[in-house]
Short mmCIF file of C-alpha atoms in Angstrom, two decimals:
data_model
loop_
_atom_site.label_atom_id
_atom_site.label_comp_id
_atom_site.label_asym_id
_atom_site.label_seq_id
_atom_site.Cartn_x
_atom_site.Cartn_y
_atom_site.Cartn_z
CA MET A 1 80.26 88.06 92.27
CA GLU A 2 82.18 85.84 94.50
CA TRP A 3 85.66 86.41 96.25
CA THR A 4 87.29 83.98 93.82
CA ASP A 5 86.27 86.21 90.88
CA VAL A 6 87.96 89.05 92.54
CA ALA A 7 91.02 86.93 93.68
CA ALA A 8 91.58 85.92 90.12
CA HIS A 9 92.57 89.44 89.37
CA LEU A 10 94.94 89.93 92.44
CA VAL A 11 98.24 89.15 90.54
CA GLY A 12 101.52 90.94 90.53
CA LEU A 13 102.48 93.96 92.27
CA ALA A 14 99.96 96.37 94.02
CA HIS A 15 99.69 99.58 95.73
CA LEU A 16 98.87 99.67 99.47
CA ALA A 17 97.49 102.88 100.69
CA THR A 18 97.48 103.53 104.51
CA VAL A 19 96.88 106.61 106.68
CA SER A 20 99.03 107.67 109.70
CA GLY A 21 97.72 108.61 113.03
CA ASP A 22 97.64 112.36 112.10
CA GLY A 23 95.81 111.68 108.87
CA LYS A 24 98.66 111.82 106.34
CA PRO A 25 98.24 109.33 103.34
CA HIS A 26 100.98 106.91 102.39
CA VAL A 27 101.18 104.69 99.30
CA ALA A 28 103.81 101.76 98.91
CA ILE A 29 104.30 99.28 96.22
CA VAL A 30 103.98 95.83 97.75
CA SER A 31 103.98 92.14 96.41
CA PRO A 32 101.00 90.59 98.07
CA ARG A 33 100.16 86.92 98.26
CA VAL A 34 96.39 85.70 98.26
CA GLU A 35 95.56 82.75 100.48
CA GLY A 36 91.92 81.99 100.32
CA ASP A 37 90.20 85.14 101.39
CA ILE A 38 93.22 86.69 103.06
CA VAL A 39 95.84 88.99 101.37
CA TRP A 40 99.33 88.77 103.01
CA ILE A 41 102.03 91.26 102.67
CA GLY A 42 105.66 91.14 104.14
CA ALA A 43 106.86 94.20 105.68
CA LEU A 44 109.37 95.69 108.11
CA ARG A 45 108.12 96.63 111.45
CA SER A 46 110.16 99.92 111.07
CA SER A 47 108.45 100.80 107.74
CA LYS A 48 105.95 103.70 107.46
CA LYS A 49 103.16 101.26 106.37
CA VAL A 50 103.56 99.27 109.60
CA ARG A 51 103.69 102.37 111.70
CA ASN A 52 100.48 103.54 109.98
CA VAL A 53 98.70 100.29 110.33
CA THR A 54 99.50 100.26 114.04
CA ALA A 55 97.79 103.77 114.23
CA ARG A 56 95.02 102.70 111.92
CA PRO A 57 94.41 99.17 110.95
CA VAL A 58 92.77 99.71 107.61
CA GLY A 59 94.01 100.13 104.08
CA ALA A 60 93.25 99.95 100.39
CA LEU A 61 94.99 97.76 97.81
CA VAL A 62 95.02 98.43 93.93
CA TRP A 63 96.06 96.02 91.38
CA SER A 64 96.07 96.88 87.60
CA ARG A 65 97.70 93.78 85.89
CA THR A 66 94.51 91.96 84.58
CA ALA A 67 91.80 94.46 85.57
CA GLU A 68 91.59 97.37 87.87
CA ALA A 69 91.10 95.75 91.12
CA TYR A 70 90.35 97.86 94.23
CA VAL A 71 90.17 96.14 97.72
CA ASP A 72 89.46 97.86 101.01
CA VAL A 73 90.91 95.86 103.81
CA THR A 74 91.30 95.69 107.72
CA ILE A 75 94.92 94.97 108.54
CA GLU A 76 96.37 93.01 111.39
CA ILE A 77 100.12 92.96 112.21
CA VAL A 78 101.19 89.28 112.51
CA ASP A 79 104.55 88.68 114.23
CA LEU A 80 104.15 85.04 115.13
CA VAL A 81 107.34 83.19 114.14
CA SER A 82 105.52 80.06 113.10
CA GLU A 83 103.32 81.95 110.80
CA LYS A 84 106.21 83.81 109.27
CA ARG A 85 108.10 80.49 108.69
CA ARG A 86 104.91 78.94 107.12
CA LEU A 87 104.52 81.64 104.72
CA TRP A 88 108.26 82.17 103.98
CA GLU A 89 108.29 80.13 100.77
CA GLY A 90 105.90 80.88 97.82
CA TRP A 91 106.24 84.60 97.45
CA ALA A 92 106.79 86.12 94.01
CA TYR A 93 110.00 87.37 95.13
CA ASP A 94 112.91 86.19 97.50
CA PRO A 95 111.92 87.34 101.03
CA ALA A 96 115.49 86.98 102.24
CA VAL A 97 116.51 89.83 100.05
CA PHE A 98 114.26 92.18 102.11
CA PHE A 99 113.85 90.55 105.48
CA ALA A 100 116.95 88.17 105.99
CA SER A 101 114.90 85.39 107.53
CA PRO A 102 111.58 84.66 109.03
CA ASP A 103 113.25 84.91 112.44
CA ASN A 104 114.14 88.63 111.83
CA GLU A 105 112.50 90.68 114.67
CA ASP A 106 111.85 93.57 112.21
CA TYR A 107 110.05 91.26 109.76
CA VAL A 108 106.32 91.17 110.27
CA LEU A 109 103.12 90.03 108.17
CA LEU A 110 100.29 92.23 107.17
CA ARG A 111 97.14 90.01 107.40
CA CYS A 112 94.76 91.86 105.13
CA THR A 113 91.10 91.00 105.38
CA PRO A 114 88.88 92.35 102.59
CA ILE A 115 85.89 94.28 103.39
CA SER A 116 84.76 95.30 99.87
CA ALA A 117 86.13 95.13 96.36
CA THR A 118 85.54 96.65 92.95
CA LEU A 119 86.56 95.26 89.67
CA MET A 120 86.80 97.33 86.56
CA THR A 121 87.19 95.13 83.51
CA ALA A 122 86.65 95.64 79.75
CA GLY A 123 83.02 94.87 78.73
CA ASP A 124 81.36 94.71 75.34
CA ARG A 125 80.01 98.30 75.83
CA GLY A 126 82.86 99.76 77.76
CA PRO A 127 84.16 99.40 81.32
CA LEU A 128 82.31 96.99 83.42
CA ARG A 129 82.22 97.71 87.14
CA GLN A 130 81.47 94.86 89.44
CA ARG A 131 81.28 95.01 93.22
CA TRP A 132 82.02 92.39 96.01
CA LYS A 133 81.10 92.42 99.68
CA PRO A 134 81.64 89.51 102.05
CA SER A 135 78.38 87.61 103.04
CA ARG A 136 79.69 87.28 106.64
#
């Protein structure tokens, strides 16, 4: 299975699971955007998810619109204004409602790099589980 097979199912809202520095789990509904083999999420620096990523830069995303898609990721906080401006347009929502502008100092991007994925789709004989890992 290729990443493009996984990415085809990464549509709509997802759940992002992160873990705090003291090990407490946290789940948030997010509206990710897939760009090649990167999943982007807009967030507020002051949010619990960003505080968790600062402590532990890993997470898991789950989508369930077209299939059950589970994607484990490493997460980098991106605060470059040029990158925030580049990605400002094209979200499934109006980012100004949540973040005001790409110049907002509290607005950051979460650059999620997939490290593994599992797709659960309907097969002829029941659920079909497919796994993906990068060939890097």
